[in-house]
PDB file of C-alpha atoms in Angstrom:
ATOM      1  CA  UNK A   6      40.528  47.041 -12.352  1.00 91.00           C
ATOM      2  CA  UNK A   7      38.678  44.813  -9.535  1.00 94.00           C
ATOM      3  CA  UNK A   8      36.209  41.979 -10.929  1.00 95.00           C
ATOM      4  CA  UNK A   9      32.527  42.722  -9.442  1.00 95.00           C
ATOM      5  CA  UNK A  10      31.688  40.159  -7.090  1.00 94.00           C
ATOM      6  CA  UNK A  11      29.237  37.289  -6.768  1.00 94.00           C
ATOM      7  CA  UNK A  12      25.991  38.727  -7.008  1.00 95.00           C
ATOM      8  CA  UNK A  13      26.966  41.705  -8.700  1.00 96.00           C
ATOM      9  CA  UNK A  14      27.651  42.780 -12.411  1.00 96.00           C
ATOM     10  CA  UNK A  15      28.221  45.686 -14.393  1.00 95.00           C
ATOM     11  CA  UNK A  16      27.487  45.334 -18.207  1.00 95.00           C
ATOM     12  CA  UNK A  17      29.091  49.263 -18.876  1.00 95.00           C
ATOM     13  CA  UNK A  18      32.639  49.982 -19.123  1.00 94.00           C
ATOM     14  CA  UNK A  19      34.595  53.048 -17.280  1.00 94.00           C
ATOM     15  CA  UNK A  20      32.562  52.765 -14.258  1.00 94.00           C
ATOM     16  CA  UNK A  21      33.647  53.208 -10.679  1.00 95.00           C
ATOM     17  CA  UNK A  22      31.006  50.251  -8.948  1.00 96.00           C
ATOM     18  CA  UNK A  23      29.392  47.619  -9.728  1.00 96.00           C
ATOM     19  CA  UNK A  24      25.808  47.478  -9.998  1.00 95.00           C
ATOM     20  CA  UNK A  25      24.004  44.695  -7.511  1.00 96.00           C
ATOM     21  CA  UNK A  26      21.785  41.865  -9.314  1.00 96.00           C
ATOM     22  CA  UNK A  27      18.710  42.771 -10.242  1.00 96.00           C
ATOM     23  CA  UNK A  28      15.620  41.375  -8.561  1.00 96.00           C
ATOM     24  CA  UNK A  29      14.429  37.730  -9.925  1.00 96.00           C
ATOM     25  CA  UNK A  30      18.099  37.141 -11.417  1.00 96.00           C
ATOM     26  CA  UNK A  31      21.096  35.387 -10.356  1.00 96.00           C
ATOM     27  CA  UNK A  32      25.177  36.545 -10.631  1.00 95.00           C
ATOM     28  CA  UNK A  33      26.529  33.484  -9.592  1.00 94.00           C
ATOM     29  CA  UNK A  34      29.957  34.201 -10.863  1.00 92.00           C
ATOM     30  CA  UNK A  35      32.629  37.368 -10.271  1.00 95.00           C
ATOM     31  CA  UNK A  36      33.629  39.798 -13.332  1.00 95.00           C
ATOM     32  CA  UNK A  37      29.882  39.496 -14.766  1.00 95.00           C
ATOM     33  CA  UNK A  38      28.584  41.998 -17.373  1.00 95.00           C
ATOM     34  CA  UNK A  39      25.515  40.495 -16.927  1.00 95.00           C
ATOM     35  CA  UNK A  40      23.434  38.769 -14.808  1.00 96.00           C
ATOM     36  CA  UNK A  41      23.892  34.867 -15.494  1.00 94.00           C
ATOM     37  CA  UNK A  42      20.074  33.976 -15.318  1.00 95.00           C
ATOM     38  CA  UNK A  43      16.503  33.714 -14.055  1.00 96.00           C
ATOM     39  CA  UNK A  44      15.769  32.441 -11.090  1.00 95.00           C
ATOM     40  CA  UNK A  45      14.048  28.627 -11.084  1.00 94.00           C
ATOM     41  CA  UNK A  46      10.565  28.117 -10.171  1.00 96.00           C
ATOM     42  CA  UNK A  47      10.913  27.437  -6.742  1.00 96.00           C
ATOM     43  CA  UNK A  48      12.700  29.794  -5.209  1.00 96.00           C
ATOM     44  CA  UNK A  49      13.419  33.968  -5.673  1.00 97.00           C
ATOM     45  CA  UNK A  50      15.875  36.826  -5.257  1.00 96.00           C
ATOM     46  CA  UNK A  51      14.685  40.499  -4.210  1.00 95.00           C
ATOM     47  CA  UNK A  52      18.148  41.247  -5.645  1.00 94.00           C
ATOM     48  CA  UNK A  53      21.858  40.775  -5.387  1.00 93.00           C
ATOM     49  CA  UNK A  54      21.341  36.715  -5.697  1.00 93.00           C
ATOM     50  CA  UNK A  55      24.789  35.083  -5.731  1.00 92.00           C
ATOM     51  CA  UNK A  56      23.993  31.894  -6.495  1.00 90.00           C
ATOM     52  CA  UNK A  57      21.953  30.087  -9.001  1.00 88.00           C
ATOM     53  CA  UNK A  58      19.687  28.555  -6.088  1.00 88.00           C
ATOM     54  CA  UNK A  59      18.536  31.961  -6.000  1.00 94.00           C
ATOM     55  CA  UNK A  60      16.030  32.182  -2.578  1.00 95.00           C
ATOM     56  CA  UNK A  61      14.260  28.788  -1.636  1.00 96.00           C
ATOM     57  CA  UNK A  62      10.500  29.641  -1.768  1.00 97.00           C
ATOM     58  CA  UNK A  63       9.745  29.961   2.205  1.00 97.00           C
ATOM     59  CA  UNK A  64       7.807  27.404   3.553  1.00 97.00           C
ATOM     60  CA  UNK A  65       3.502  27.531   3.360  1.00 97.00           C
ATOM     61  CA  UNK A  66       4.130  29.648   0.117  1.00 97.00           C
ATOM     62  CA  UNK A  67       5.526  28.843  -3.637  1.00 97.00           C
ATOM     63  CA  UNK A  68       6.602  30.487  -6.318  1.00 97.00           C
ATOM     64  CA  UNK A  69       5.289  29.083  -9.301  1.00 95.00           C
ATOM     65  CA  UNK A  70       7.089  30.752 -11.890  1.00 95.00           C
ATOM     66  CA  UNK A  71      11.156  31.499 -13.447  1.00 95.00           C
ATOM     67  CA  UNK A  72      12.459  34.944 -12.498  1.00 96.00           C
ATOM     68  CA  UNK A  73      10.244  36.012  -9.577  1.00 97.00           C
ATOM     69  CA  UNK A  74      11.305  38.635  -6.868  1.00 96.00           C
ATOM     70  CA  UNK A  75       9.154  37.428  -3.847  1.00 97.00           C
ATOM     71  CA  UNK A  76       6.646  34.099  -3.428  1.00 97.00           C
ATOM     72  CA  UNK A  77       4.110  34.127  -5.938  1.00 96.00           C
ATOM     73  CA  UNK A  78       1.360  33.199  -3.138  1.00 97.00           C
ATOM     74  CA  UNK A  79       0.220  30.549  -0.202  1.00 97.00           C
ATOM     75  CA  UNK A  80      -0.301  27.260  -0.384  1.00 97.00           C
ATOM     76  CA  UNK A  81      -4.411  26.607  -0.312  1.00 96.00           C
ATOM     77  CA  UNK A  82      -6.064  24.941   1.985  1.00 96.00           C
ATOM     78  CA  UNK A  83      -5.979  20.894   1.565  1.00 96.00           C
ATOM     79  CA  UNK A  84      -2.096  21.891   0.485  1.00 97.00           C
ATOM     80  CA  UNK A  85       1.003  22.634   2.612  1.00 97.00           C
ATOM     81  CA  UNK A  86       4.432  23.345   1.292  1.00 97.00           C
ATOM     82  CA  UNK A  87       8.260  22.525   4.022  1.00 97.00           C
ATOM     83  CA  UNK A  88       9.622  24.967   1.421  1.00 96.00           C
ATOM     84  CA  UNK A  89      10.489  25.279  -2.245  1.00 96.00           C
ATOM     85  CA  UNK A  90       7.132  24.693  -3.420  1.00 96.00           C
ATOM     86  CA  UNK A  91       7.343  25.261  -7.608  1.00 95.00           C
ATOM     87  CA  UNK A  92       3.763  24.966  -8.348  1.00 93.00           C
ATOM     88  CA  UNK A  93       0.284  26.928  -6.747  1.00 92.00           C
ATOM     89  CA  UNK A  94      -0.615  23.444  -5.929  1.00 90.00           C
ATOM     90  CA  UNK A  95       1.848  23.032  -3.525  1.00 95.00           C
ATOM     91  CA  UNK A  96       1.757  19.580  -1.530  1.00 96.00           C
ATOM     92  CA  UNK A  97      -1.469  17.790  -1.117  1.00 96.00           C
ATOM     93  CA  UNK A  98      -2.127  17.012   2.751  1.00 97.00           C
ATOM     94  CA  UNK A  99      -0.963  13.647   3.502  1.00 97.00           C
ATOM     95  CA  UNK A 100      -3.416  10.603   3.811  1.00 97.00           C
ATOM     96  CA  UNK A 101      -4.746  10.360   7.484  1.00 97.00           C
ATOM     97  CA  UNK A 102      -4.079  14.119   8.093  1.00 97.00           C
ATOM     98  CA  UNK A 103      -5.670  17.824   7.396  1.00 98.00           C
ATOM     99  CA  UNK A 104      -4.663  20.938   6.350  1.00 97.00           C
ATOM    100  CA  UNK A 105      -7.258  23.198   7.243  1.00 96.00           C
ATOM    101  CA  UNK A 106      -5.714  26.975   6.652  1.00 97.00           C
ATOM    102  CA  UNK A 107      -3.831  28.837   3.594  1.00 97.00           C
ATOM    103  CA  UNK A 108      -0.208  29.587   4.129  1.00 97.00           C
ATOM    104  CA  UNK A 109       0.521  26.102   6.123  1.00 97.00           C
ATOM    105  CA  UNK A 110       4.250  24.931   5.901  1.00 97.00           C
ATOM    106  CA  UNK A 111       3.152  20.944   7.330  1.00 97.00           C
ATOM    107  CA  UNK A 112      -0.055  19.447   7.711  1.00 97.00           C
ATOM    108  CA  UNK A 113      -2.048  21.175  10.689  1.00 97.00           C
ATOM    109  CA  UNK A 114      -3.331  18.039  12.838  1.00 97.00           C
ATOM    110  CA  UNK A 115      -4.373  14.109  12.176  1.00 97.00           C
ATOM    111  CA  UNK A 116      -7.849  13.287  11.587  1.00 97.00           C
ATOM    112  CA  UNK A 117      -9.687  12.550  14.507  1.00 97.00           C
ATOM    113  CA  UNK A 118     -11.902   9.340  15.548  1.00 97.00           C
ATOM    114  CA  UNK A 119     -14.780   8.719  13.279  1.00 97.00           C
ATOM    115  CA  UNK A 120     -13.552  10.303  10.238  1.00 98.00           C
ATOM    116  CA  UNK A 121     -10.358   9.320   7.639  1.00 98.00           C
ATOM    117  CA  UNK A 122      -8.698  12.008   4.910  1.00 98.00           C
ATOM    118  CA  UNK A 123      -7.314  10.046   1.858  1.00 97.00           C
ATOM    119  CA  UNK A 124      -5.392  13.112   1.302  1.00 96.00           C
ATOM    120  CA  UNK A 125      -5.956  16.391   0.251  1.00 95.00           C
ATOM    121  CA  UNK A 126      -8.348  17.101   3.674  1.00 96.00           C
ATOM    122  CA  UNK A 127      -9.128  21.253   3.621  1.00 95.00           C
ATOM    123  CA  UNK A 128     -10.941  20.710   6.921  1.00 93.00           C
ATOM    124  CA  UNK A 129     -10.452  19.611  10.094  1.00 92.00           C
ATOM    125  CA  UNK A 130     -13.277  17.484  10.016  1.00 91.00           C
ATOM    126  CA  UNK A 131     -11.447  15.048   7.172  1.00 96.00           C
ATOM    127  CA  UNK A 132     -14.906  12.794   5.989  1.00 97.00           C
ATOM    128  CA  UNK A 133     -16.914  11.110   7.698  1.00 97.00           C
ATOM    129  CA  UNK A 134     -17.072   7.198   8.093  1.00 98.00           C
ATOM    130  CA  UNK A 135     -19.661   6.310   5.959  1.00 98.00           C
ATOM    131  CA  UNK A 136     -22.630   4.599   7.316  1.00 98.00           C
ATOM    132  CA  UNK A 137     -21.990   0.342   7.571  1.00 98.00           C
ATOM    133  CA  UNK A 138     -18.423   1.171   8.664  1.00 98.00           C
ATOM    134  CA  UNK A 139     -16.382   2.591  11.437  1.00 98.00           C
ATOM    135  CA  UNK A 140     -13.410   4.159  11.894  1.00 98.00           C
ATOM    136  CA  UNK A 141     -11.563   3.237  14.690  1.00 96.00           C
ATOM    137  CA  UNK A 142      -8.534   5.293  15.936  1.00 94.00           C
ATOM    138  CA  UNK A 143      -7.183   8.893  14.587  1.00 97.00           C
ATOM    139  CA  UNK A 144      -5.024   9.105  11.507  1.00 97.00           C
ATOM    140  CA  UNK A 145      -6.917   6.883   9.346  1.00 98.00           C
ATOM    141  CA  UNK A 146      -6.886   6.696   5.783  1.00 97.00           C
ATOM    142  CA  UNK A 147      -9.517   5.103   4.917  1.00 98.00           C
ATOM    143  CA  UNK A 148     -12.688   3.359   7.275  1.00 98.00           C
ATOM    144  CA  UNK A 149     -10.940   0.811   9.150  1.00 96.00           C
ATOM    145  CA  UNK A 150     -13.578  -1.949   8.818  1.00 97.00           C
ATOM    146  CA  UNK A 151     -17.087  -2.877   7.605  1.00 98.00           C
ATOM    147  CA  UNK A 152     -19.990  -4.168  10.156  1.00 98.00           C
ATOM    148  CA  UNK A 153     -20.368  -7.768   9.843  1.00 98.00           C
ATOM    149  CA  UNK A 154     -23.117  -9.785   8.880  1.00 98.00           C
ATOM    150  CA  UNK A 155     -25.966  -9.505  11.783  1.00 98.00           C
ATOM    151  CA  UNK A 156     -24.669  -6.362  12.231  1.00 98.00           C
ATOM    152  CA  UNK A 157     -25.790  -2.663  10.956  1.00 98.00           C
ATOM    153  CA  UNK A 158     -24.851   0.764  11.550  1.00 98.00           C
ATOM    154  CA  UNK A 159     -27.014   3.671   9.977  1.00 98.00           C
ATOM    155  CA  UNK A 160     -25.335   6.991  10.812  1.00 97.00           C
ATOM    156  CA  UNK A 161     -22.253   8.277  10.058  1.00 98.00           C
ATOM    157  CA  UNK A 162     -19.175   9.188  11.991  1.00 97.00           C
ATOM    158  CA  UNK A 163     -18.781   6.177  13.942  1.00 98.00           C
ATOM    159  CA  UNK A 164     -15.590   5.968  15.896  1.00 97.00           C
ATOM    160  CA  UNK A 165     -15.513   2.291  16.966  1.00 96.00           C
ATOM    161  CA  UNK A 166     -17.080  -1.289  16.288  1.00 96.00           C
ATOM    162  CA  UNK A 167     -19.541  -0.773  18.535  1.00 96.00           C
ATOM    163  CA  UNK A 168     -21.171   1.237  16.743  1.00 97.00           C
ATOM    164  CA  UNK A 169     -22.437  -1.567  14.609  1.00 98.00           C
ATOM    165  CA  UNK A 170     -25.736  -2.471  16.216  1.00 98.00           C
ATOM    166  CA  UNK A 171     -26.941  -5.775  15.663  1.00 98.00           C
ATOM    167  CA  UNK A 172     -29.769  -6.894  14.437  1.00 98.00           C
ATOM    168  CA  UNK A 173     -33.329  -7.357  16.218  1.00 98.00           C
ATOM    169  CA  UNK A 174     -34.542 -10.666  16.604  1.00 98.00           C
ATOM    170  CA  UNK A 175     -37.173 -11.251  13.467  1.00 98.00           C
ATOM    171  CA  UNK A 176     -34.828  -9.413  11.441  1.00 98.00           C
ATOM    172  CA  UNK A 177     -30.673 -10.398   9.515  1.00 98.00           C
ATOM    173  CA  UNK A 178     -28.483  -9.190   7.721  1.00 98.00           C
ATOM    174  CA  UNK A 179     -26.151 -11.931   5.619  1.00 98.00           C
ATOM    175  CA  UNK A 180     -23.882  -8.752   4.217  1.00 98.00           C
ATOM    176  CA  UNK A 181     -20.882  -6.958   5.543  1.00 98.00           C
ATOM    177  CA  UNK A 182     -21.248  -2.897   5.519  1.00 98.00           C
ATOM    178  CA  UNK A 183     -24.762  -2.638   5.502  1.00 98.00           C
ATOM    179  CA  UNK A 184     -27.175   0.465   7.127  1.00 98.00           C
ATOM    180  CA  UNK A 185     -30.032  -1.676   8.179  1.00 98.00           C
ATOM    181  CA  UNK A 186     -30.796  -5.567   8.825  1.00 98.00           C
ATOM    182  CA  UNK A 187     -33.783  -7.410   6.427  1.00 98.00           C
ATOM    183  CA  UNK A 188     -36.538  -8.446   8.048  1.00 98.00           C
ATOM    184  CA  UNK A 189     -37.102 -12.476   7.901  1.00 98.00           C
ATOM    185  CA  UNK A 190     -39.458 -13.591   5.464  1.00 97.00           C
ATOM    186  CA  UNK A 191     -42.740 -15.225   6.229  1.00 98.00           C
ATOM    187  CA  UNK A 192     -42.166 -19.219   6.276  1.00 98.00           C
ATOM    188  CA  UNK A 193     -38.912 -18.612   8.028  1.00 98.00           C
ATOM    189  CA  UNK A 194     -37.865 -16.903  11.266  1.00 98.00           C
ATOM    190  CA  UNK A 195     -34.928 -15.226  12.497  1.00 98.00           C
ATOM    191  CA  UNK A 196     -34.453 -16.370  16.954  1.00 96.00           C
ATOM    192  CA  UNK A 197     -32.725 -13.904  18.923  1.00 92.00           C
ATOM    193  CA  UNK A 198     -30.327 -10.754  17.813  1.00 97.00           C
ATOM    194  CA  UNK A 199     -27.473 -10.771  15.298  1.00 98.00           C
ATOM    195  CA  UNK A 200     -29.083 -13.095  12.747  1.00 98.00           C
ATOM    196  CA  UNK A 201     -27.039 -14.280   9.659  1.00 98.00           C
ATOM    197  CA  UNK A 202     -29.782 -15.920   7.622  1.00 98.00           C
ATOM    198  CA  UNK A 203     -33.440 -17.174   8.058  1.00 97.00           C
ATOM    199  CA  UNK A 204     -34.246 -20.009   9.302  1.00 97.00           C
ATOM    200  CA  UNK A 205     -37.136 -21.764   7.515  1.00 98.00           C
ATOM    201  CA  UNK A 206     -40.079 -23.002  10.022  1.00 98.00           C
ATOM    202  CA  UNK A 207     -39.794 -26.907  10.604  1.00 97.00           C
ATOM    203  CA  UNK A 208     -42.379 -29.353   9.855  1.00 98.00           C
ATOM    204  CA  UNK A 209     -45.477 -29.002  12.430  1.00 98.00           C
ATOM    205  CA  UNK A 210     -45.299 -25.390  12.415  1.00 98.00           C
ATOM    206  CA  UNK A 211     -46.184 -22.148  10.332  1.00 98.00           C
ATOM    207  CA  UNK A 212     -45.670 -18.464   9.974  1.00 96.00           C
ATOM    208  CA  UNK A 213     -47.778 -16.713   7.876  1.00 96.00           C
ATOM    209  CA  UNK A 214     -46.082 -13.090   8.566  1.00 96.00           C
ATOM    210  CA  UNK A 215     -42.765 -11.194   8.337  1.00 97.00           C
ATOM    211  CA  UNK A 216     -40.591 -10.829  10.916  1.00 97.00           C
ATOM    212  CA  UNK A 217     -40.962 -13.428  13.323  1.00 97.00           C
ATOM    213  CA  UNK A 218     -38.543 -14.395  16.062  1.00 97.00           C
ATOM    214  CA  UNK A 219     -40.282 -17.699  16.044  1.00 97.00           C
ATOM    215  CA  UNK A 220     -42.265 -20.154  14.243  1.00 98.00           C
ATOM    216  CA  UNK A 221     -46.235 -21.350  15.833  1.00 98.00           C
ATOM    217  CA  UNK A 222     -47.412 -24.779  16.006  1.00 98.00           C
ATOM    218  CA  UNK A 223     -50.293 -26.605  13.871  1.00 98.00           C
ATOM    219  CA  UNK A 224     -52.658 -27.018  16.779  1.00 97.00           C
ATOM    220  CA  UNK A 225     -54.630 -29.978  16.919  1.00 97.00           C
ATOM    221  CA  UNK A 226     -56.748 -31.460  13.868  1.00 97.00           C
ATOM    222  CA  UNK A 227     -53.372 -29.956  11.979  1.00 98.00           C
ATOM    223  CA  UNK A 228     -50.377 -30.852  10.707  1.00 97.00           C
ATOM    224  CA  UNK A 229     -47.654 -29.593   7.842  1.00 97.00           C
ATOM    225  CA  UNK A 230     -45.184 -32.522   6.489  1.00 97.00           C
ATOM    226  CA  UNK A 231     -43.270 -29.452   4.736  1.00 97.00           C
ATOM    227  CA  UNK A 232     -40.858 -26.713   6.253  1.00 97.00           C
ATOM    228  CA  UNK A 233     -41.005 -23.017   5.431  1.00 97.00           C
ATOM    229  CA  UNK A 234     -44.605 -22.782   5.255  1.00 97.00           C
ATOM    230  CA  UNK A 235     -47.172 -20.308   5.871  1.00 97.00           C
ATOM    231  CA  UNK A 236     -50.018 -22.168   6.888  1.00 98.00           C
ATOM    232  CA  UNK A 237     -50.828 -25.930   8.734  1.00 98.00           C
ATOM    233  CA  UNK A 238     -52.956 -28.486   6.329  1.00 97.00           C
ATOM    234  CA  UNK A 239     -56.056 -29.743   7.557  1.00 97.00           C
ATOM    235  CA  UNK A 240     -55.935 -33.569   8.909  1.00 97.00           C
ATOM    236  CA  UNK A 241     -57.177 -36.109   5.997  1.00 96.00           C
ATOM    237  CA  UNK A 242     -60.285 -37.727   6.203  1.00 96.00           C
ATOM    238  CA  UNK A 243     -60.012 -40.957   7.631  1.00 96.00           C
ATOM    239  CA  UNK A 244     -57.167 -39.535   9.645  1.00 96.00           C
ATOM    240  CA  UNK A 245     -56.573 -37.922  13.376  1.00 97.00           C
ATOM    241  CA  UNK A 246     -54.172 -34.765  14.209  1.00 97.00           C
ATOM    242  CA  UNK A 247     -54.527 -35.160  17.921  1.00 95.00           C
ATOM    243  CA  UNK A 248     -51.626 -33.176  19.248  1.00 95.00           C
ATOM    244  CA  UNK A 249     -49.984 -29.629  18.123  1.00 97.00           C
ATOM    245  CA  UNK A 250     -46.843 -29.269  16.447  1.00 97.00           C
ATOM    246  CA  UNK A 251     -47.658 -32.207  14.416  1.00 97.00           C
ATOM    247  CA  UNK A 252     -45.404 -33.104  11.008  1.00 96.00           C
ATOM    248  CA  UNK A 253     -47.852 -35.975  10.044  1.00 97.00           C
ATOM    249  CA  UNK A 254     -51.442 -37.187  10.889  1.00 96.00           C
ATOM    250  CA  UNK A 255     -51.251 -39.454  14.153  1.00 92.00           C
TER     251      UNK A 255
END
């Protein structure tokens, strides 16, 4: 008699074929009276499987399970699978990169400018840079920097540095990554744009509200010996102020 070939068997005896293996099974051998197994998770046979590799599970779809005849289903969105997936989770979507349909056998495009996909993206819009940071260039994984301090940025999306505004004169901002800039105390001022820190108003001059971009002068019959103060001191009796600006009686 003839042994029945790889991928065949025949478990009955007197019989003029052999019968071909049966679907989700493996007859990876000749002269079989049985099939020699399931097929793994990962891969399938709609019959007459003559190895124990069975099928490879086709790329964008898995089969999750031992034994199966065809895929089990596709890979989610956020998930992609090059082939031989063994689990309905598939592959999560690389860092930097989206996969934004079902069924997708490699990630479907990078993340653009303004946005960043740790992994796992299901959208083509990845997430957006949060507001205080940018993301500069396509691909990211994460933001690719924080404003600096004197610098603010309260939307967003942003797709470059420049997007960090900085801040209005009267008003810093001594913090990295920050959404808005802090408005400079009275007593102090803040000159020009992109302040740091306050600067606290010298001696022979005031500021008695928030914001300022600069400091006034005592005027005349005033003076202040201190800095960082709100209000001038009246010249001592006995005594002359007779200038402005003035950080003792003259």
């Amino acid at each position: 008699c003839l042994l029945c070939g790889a991928g065949w068997y025949q478990a009955q005896s007197g019989t003029l074929a052999c019968d071909a293996c049966p679907v989700g099974l493996h007859c990876n051998g000749t002269g079989l009276g049985s099939p020699s197994g399931h097929c793994d998770a990962g891969s399938f046979s709609g019959g007459g499987a003559s190895s124990s590799a069975c099928t490879r599970c086709p790329a964008g779809r898995h089969c999750n399970e031992t034994g199966l005849g065809a895929p089990s289903g596709e890979c989610g969105v956020g998930t992609y699978s090059s082939g031989g997936a063994a689990s309905s989770e598939c592959t999560a979507c690389p860092a930097g990169m989206h996969c934004n349909a079902t069924g997708l056998g490699a990630a479907s495009g990078v993340c653009s400018a303004g946005t960043y996909s740790s992994g796992g993206a299901a959208s083509s819009a990845c997430t957006a840079c949060p507001a205080g940071m940018y993301c500069e260039g396509v691909g990211l994984s994460a933001p690719s920097g924080a404003c600096e301090a004197g610098r603010y940025n309260p939307l967003t999306g942003a797709a470059s540095r420049d997007a960090c505004r900085l801040c209005a004169a009267g008003q810093y901002q001594n913090l990295t990554g920050q959404t808005s800039c802090v408005a400079c105390g009275a007593g102090t001022y803040c000159a020009g744009s992109g302040s740091t820190a306050e600067t606290p108003c010298r001696a022979g001059t005031y500021n008695d509200a928030p914001s300022a971009a600069a400091c006034l002068l005592c005027g005349a019959g005033w003076y202040q010996a201190r800095s960082g103060t709100l209000a001038c001191d009246a010249c001592p009796v006995g005594l002359h102020c007779n200038g402005t600006g003035l950080g003792s009686p003259s």
